[in-house]
mmCIF file of N, CA and C in Angstrom:
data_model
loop_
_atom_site.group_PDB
_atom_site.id
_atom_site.type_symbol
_atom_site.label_atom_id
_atom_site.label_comp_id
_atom_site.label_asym_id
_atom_site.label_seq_id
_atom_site.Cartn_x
_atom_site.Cartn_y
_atom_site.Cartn_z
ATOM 1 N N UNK A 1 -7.515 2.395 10.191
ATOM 2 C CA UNK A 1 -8.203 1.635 9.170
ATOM 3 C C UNK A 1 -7.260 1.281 8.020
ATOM 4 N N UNK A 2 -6.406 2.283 7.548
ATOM 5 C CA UNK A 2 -5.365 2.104 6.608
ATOM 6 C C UNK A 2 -4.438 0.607 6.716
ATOM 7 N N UNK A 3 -3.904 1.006 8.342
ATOM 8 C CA UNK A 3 -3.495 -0.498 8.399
ATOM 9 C C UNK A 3 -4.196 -1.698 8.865
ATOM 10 N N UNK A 4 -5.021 -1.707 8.649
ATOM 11 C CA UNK A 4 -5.910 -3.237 8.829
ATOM 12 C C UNK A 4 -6.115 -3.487 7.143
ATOM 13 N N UNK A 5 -6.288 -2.266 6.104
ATOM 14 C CA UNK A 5 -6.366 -2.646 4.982
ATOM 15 C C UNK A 5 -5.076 -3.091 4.352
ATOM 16 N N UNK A 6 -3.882 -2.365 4.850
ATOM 17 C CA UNK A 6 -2.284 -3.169 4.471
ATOM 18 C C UNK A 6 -2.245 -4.188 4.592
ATOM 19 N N UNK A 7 -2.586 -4.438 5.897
ATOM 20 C CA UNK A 7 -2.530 -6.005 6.311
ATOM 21 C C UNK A 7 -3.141 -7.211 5.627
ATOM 22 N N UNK A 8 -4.553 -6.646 5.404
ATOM 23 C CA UNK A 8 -5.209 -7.565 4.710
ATOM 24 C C UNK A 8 -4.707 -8.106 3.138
ATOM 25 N N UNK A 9 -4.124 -6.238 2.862
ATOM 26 C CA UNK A 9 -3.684 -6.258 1.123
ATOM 27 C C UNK A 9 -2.617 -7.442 1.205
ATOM 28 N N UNK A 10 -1.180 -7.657 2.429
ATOM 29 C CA UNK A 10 -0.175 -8.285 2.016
ATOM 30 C C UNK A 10 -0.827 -9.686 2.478
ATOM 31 N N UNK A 11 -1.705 -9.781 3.007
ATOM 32 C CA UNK A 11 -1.854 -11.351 3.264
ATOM 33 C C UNK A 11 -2.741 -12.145 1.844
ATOM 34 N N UNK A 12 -3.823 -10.996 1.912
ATOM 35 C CA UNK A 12 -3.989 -11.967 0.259
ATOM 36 C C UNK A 12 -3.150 -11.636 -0.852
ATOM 37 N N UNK A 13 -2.381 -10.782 -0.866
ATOM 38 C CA UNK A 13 -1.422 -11.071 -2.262
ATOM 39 C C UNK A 13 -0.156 -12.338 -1.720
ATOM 40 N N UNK A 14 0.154 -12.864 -0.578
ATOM 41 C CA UNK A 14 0.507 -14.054 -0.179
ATOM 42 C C UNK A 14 -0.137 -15.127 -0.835
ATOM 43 N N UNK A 15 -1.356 -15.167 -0.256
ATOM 44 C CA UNK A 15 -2.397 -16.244 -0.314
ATOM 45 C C UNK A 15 -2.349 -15.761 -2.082
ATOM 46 N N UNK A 16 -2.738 -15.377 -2.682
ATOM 47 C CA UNK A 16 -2.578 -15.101 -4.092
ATOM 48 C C UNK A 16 -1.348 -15.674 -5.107
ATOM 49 N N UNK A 17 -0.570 -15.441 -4.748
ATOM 50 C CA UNK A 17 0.987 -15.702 -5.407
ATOM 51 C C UNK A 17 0.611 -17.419 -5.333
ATOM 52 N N UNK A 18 0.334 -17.894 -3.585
ATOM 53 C CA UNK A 18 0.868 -19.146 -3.435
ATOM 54 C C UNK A 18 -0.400 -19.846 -4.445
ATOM 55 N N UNK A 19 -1.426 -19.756 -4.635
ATOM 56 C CA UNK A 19 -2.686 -20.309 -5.183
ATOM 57 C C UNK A 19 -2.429 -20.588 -7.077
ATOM 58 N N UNK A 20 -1.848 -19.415 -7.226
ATOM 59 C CA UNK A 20 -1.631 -19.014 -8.746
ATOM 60 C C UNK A 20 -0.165 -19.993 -8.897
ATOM 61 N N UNK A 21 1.038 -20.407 -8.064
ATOM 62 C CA UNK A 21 2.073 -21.145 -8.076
ATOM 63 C C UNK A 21 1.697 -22.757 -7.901
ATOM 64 N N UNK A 22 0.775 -22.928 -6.932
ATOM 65 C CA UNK A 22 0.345 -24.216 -6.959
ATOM 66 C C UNK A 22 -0.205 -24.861 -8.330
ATOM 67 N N UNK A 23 -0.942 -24.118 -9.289
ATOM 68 C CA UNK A 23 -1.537 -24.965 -10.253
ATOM 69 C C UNK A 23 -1.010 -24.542 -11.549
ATOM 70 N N UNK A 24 -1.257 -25.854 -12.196
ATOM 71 C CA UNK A 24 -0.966 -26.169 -13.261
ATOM 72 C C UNK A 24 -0.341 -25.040 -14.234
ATOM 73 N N UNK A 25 0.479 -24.841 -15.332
ATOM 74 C CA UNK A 25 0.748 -24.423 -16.370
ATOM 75 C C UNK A 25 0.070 -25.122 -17.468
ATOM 76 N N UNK A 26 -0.880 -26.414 -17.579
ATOM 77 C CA UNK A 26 -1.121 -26.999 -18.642
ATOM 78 C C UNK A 26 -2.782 -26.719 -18.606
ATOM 79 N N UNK A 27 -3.180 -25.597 -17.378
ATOM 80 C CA UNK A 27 -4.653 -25.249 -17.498
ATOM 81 C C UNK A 27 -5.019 -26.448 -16.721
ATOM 82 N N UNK A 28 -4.585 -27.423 -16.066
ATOM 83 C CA UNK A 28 -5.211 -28.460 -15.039
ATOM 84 C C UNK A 28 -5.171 -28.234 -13.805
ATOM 85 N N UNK A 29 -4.662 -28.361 -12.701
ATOM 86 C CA UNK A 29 -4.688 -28.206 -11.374
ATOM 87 C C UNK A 29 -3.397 -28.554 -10.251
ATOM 88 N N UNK A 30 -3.371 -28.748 -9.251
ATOM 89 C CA UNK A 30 -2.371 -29.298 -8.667
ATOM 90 C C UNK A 30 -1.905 -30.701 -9.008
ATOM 91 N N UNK A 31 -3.068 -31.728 -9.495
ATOM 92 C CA UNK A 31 -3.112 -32.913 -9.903
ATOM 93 C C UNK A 31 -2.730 -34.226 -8.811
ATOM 94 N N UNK A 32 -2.819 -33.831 -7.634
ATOM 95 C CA UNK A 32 -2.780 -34.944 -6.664
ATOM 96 C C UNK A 32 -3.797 -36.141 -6.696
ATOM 97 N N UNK A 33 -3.568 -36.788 -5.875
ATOM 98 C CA UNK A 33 -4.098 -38.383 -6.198
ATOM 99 C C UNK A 33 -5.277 -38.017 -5.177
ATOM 100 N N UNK A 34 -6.473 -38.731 -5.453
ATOM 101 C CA UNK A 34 -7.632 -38.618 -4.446
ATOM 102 C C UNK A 34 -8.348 -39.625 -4.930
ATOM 103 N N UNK A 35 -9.775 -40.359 -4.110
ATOM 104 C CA UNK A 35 -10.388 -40.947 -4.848
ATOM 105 C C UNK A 35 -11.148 -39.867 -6.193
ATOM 106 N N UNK A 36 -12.291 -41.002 -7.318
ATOM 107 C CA UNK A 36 -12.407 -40.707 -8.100
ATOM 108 C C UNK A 36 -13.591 -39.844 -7.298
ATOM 109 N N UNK A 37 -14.238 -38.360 -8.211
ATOM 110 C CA UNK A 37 -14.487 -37.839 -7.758
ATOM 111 C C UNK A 37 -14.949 -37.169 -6.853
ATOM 112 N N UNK A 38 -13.712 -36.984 -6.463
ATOM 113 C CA UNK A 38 -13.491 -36.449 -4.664
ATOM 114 C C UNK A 38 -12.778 -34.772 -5.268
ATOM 115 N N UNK A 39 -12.658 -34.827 -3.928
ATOM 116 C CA UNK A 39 -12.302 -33.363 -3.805
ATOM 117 C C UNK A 39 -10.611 -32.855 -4.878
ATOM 118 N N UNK A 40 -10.325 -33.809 -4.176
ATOM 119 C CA UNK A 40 -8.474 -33.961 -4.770
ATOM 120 C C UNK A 40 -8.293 -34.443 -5.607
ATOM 121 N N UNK A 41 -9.310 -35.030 -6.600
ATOM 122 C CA UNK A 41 -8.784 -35.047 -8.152
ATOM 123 C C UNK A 41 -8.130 -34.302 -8.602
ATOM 124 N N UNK A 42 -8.016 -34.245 -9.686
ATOM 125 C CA UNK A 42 -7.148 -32.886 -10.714
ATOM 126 C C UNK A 42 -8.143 -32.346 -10.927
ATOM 127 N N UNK A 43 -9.279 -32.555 -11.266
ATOM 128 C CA UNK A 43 -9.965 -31.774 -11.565
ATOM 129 C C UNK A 43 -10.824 -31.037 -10.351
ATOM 130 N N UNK A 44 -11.293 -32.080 -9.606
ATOM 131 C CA UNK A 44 -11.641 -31.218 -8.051
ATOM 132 C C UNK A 44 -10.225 -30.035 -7.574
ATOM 133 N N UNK A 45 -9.264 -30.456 -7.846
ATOM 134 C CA UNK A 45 -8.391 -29.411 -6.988
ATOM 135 C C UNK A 45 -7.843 -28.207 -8.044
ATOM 136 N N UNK A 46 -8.150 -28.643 -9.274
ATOM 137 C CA UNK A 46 -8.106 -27.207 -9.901
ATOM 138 C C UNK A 46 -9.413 -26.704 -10.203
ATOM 139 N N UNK A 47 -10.702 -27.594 -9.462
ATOM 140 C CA UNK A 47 -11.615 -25.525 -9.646
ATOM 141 C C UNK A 47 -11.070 -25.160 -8.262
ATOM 142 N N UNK A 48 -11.130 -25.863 -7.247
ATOM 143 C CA UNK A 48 -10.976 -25.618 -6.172
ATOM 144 C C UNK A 48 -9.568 -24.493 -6.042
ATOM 145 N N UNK A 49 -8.621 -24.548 -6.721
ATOM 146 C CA UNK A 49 -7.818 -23.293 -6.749
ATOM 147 C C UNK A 49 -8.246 -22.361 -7.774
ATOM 148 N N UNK A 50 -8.744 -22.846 -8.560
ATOM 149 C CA UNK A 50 -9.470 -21.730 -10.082
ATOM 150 C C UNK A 50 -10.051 -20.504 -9.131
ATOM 151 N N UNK A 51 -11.439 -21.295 -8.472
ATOM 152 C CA UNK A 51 -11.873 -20.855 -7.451
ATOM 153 C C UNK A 51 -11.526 -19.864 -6.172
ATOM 154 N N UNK A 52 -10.619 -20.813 -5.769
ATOM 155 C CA UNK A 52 -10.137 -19.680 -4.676
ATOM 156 C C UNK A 52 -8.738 -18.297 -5.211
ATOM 157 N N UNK A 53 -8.149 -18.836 -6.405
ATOM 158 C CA UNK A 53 -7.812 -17.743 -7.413
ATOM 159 C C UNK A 53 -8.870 -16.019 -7.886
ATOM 160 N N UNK A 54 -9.926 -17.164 -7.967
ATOM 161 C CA UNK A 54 -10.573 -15.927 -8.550
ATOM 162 C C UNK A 54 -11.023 -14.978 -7.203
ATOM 163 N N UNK A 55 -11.621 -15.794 -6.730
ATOM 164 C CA UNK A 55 -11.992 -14.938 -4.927
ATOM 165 C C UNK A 55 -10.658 -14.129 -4.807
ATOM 166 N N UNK A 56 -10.081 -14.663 -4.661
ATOM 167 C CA UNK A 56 -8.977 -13.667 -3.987
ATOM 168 C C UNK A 56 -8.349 -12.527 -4.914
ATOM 169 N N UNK A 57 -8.641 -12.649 -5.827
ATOM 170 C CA UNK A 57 -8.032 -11.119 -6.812
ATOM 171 C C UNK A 57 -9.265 -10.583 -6.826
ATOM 172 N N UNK A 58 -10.466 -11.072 -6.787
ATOM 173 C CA UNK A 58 -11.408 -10.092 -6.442
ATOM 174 C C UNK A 58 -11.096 -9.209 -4.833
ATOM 175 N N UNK A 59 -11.208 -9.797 -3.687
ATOM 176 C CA UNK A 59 -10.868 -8.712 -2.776
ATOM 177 C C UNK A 59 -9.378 -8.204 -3.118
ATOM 178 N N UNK A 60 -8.334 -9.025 -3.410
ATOM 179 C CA UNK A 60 -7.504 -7.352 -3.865
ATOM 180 C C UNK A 60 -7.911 -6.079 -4.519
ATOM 181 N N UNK A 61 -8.528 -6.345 -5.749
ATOM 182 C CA UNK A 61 -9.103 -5.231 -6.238
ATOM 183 C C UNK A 61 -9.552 -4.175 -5.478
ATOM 184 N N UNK A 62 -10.507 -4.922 -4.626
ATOM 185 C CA UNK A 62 -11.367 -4.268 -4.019
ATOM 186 C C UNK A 62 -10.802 -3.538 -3.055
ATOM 187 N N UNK A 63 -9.950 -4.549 -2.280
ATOM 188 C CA UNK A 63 -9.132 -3.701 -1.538
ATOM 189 C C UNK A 63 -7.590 -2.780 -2.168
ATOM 190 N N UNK A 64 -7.490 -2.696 -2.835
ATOM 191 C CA UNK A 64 -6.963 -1.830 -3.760
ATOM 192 C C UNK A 64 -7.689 -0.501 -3.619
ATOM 193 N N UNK A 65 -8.550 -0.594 -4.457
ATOM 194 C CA UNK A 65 -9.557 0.203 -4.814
ATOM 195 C C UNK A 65 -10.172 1.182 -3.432
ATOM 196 N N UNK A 66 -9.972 0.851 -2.152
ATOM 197 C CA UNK A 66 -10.429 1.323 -0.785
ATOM 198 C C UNK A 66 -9.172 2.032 -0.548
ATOM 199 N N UNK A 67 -8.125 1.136 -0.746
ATOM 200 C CA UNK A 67 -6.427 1.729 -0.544
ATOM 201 C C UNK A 67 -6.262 3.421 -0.791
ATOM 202 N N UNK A 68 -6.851 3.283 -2.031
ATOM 203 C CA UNK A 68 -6.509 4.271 -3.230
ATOM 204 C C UNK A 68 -7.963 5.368 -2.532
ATOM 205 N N UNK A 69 -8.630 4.875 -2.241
ATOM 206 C CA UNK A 69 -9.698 5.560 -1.951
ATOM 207 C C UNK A 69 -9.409 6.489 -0.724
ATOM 208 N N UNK A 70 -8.175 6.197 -0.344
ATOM 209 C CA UNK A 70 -8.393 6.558 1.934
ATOM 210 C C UNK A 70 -7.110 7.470 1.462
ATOM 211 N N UNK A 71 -6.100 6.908 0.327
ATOM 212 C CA UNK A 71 -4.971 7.906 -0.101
ATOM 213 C C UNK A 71 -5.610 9.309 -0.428
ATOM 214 N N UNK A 72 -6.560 9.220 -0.924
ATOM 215 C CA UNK A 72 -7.324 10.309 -2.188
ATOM 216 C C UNK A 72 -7.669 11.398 -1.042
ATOM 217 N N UNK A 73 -8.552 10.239 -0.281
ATOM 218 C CA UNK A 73 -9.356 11.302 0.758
ATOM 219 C C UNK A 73 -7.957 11.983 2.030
ATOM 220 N N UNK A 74 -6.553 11.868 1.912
ATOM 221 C CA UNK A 74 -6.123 12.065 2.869
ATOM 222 C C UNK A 74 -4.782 13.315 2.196
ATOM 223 N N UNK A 75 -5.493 13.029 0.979
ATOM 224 C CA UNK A 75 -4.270 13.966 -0.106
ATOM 225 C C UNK A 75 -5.178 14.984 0.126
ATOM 226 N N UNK A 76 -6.290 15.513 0.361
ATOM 227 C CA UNK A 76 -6.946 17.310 -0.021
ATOM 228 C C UNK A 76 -6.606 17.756 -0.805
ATOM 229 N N UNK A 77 -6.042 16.926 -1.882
ATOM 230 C CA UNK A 77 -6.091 18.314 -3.349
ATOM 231 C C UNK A 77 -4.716 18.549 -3.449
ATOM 232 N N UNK A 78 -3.930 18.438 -2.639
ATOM 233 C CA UNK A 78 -2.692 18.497 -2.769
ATOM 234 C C UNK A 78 -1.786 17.810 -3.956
ATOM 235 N N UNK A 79 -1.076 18.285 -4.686
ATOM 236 C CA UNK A 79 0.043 17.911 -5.426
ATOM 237 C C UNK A 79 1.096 17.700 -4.302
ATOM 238 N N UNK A 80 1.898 16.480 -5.548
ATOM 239 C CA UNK A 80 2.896 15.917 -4.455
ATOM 240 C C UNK A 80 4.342 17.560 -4.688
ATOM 241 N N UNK A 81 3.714 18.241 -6.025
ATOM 242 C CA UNK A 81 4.569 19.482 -5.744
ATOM 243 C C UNK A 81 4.583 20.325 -4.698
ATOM 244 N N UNK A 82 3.362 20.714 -4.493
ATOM 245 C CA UNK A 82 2.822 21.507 -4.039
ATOM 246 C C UNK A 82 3.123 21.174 -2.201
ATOM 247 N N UNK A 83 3.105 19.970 -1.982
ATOM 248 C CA UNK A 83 3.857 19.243 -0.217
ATOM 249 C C UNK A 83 4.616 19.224 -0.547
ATOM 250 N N UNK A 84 5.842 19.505 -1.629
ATOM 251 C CA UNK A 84 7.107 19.853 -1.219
ATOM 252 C C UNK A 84 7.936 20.817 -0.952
ATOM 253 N N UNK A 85 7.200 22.131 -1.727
ATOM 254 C CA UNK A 85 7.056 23.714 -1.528
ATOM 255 C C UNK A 85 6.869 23.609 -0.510
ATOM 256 N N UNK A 86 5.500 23.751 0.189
ATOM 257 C CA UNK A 86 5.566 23.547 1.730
ATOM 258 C C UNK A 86 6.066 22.967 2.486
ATOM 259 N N UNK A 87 6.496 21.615 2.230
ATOM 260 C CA UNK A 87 7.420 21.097 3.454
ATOM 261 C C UNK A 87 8.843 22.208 3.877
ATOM 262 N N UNK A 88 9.122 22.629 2.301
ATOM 263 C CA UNK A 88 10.302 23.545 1.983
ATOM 264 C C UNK A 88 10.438 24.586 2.675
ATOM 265 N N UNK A 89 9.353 25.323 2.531
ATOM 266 C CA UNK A 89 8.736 26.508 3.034
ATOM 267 C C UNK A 89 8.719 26.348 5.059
ATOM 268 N N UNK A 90 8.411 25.055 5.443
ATOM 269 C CA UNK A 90 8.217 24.721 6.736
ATOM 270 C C UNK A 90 9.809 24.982 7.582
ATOM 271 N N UNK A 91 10.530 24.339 6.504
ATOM 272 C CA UNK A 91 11.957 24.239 6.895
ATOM 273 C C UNK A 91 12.351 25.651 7.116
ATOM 274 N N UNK A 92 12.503 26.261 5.832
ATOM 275 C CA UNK A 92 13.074 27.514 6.261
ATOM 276 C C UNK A 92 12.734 28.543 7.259
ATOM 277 N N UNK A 93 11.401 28.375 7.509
ATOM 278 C CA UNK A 93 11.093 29.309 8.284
ATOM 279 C C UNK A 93 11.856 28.752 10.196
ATOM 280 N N UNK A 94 11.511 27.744 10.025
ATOM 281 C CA UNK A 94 12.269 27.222 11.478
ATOM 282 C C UNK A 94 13.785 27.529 11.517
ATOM 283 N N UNK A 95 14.444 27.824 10.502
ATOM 284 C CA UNK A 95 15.974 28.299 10.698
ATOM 285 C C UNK A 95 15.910 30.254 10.838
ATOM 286 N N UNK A 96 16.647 29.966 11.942
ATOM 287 C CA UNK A 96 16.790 31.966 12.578
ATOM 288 C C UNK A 96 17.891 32.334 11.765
ATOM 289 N N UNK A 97 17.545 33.271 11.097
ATOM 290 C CA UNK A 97 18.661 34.088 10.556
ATOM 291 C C UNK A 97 20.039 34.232 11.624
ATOM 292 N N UNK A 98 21.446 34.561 10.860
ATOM 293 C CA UNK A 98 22.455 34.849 11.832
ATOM 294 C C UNK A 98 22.168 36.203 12.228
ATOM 295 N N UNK A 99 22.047 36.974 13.315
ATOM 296 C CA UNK A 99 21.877 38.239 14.452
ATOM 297 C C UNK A 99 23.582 38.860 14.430
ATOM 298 N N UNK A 100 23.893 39.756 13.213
ATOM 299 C CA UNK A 100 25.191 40.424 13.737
ATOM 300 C C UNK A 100 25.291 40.765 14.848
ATOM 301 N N UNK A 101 26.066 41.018 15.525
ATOM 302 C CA UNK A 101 26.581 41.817 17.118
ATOM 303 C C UNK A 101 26.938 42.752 17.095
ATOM 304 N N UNK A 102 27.052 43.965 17.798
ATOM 305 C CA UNK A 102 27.505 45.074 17.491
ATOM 306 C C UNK A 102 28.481 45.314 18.796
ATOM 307 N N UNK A 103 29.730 45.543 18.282
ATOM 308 C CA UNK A 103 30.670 45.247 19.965
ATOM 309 C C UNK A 103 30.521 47.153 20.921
ATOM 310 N N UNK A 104 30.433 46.269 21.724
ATOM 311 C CA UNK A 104 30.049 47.282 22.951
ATOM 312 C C UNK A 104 31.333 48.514 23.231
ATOM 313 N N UNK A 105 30.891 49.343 23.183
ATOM 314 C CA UNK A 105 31.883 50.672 23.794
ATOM 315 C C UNK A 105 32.168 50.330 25.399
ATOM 316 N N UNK A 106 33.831 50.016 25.411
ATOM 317 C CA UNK A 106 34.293 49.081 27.102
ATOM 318 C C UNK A 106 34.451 50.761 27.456
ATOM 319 N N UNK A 107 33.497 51.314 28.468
ATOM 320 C CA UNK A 107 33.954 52.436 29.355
ATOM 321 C C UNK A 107 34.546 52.128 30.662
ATOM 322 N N UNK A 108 35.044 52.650 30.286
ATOM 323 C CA UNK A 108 35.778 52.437 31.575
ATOM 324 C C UNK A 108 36.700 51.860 32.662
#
């Protein structure tokens, strides 16, 4: 589930960037030529990105907000100190102490 929500997160912050780059700095729109009120006016094509601007930082949020939600539920309480003690703790125990030898009495 995590990654279907990545996925989704990097495609609308794509779709986001490009929506917010397309329009205007002067508060108008893309400003292409269309008939008069049609879709592609300046003014049809900046609600029409206003619009699809605002939609889309709404599901980031949201999906943000689920992101953060699936992190939470997958942390148990854990400090990121506290997984490193233990990871620490994991390590050492998997390394065997060195075993002195004790050399053998050659009889014989």
């Amino acid at each position: 589930m995590e990654t279907i929500l990545l996925t989704i997160h990097l495609i609308v912050a794509i779709a986001m960037v490009t929506t917010i780059l397309l329009q205007r700095s002067e508060g108008g729109a893309l400003g292409i030529g269309g008939g008069a009120g049609g879709m592609m006016t300046a003014r049809g094509a900046g609600d029409a990105l206003s619009k699809a601007t605002k939609w889309l930082a709404i599901i980031f949020l949201a999906n943000s907000l689920l992101l953060g939600w699936y992190a939470a539920q997958d942390d148990e309480g854990a400090t990121v100190i506290d997984q490193a003690l233990e990871q620490e703790q994991e390590q050492t125990d998997n390394i065997l102490p060195d075993v002195p030898t004790v050399p053998q009495d050659s009889e014989g």
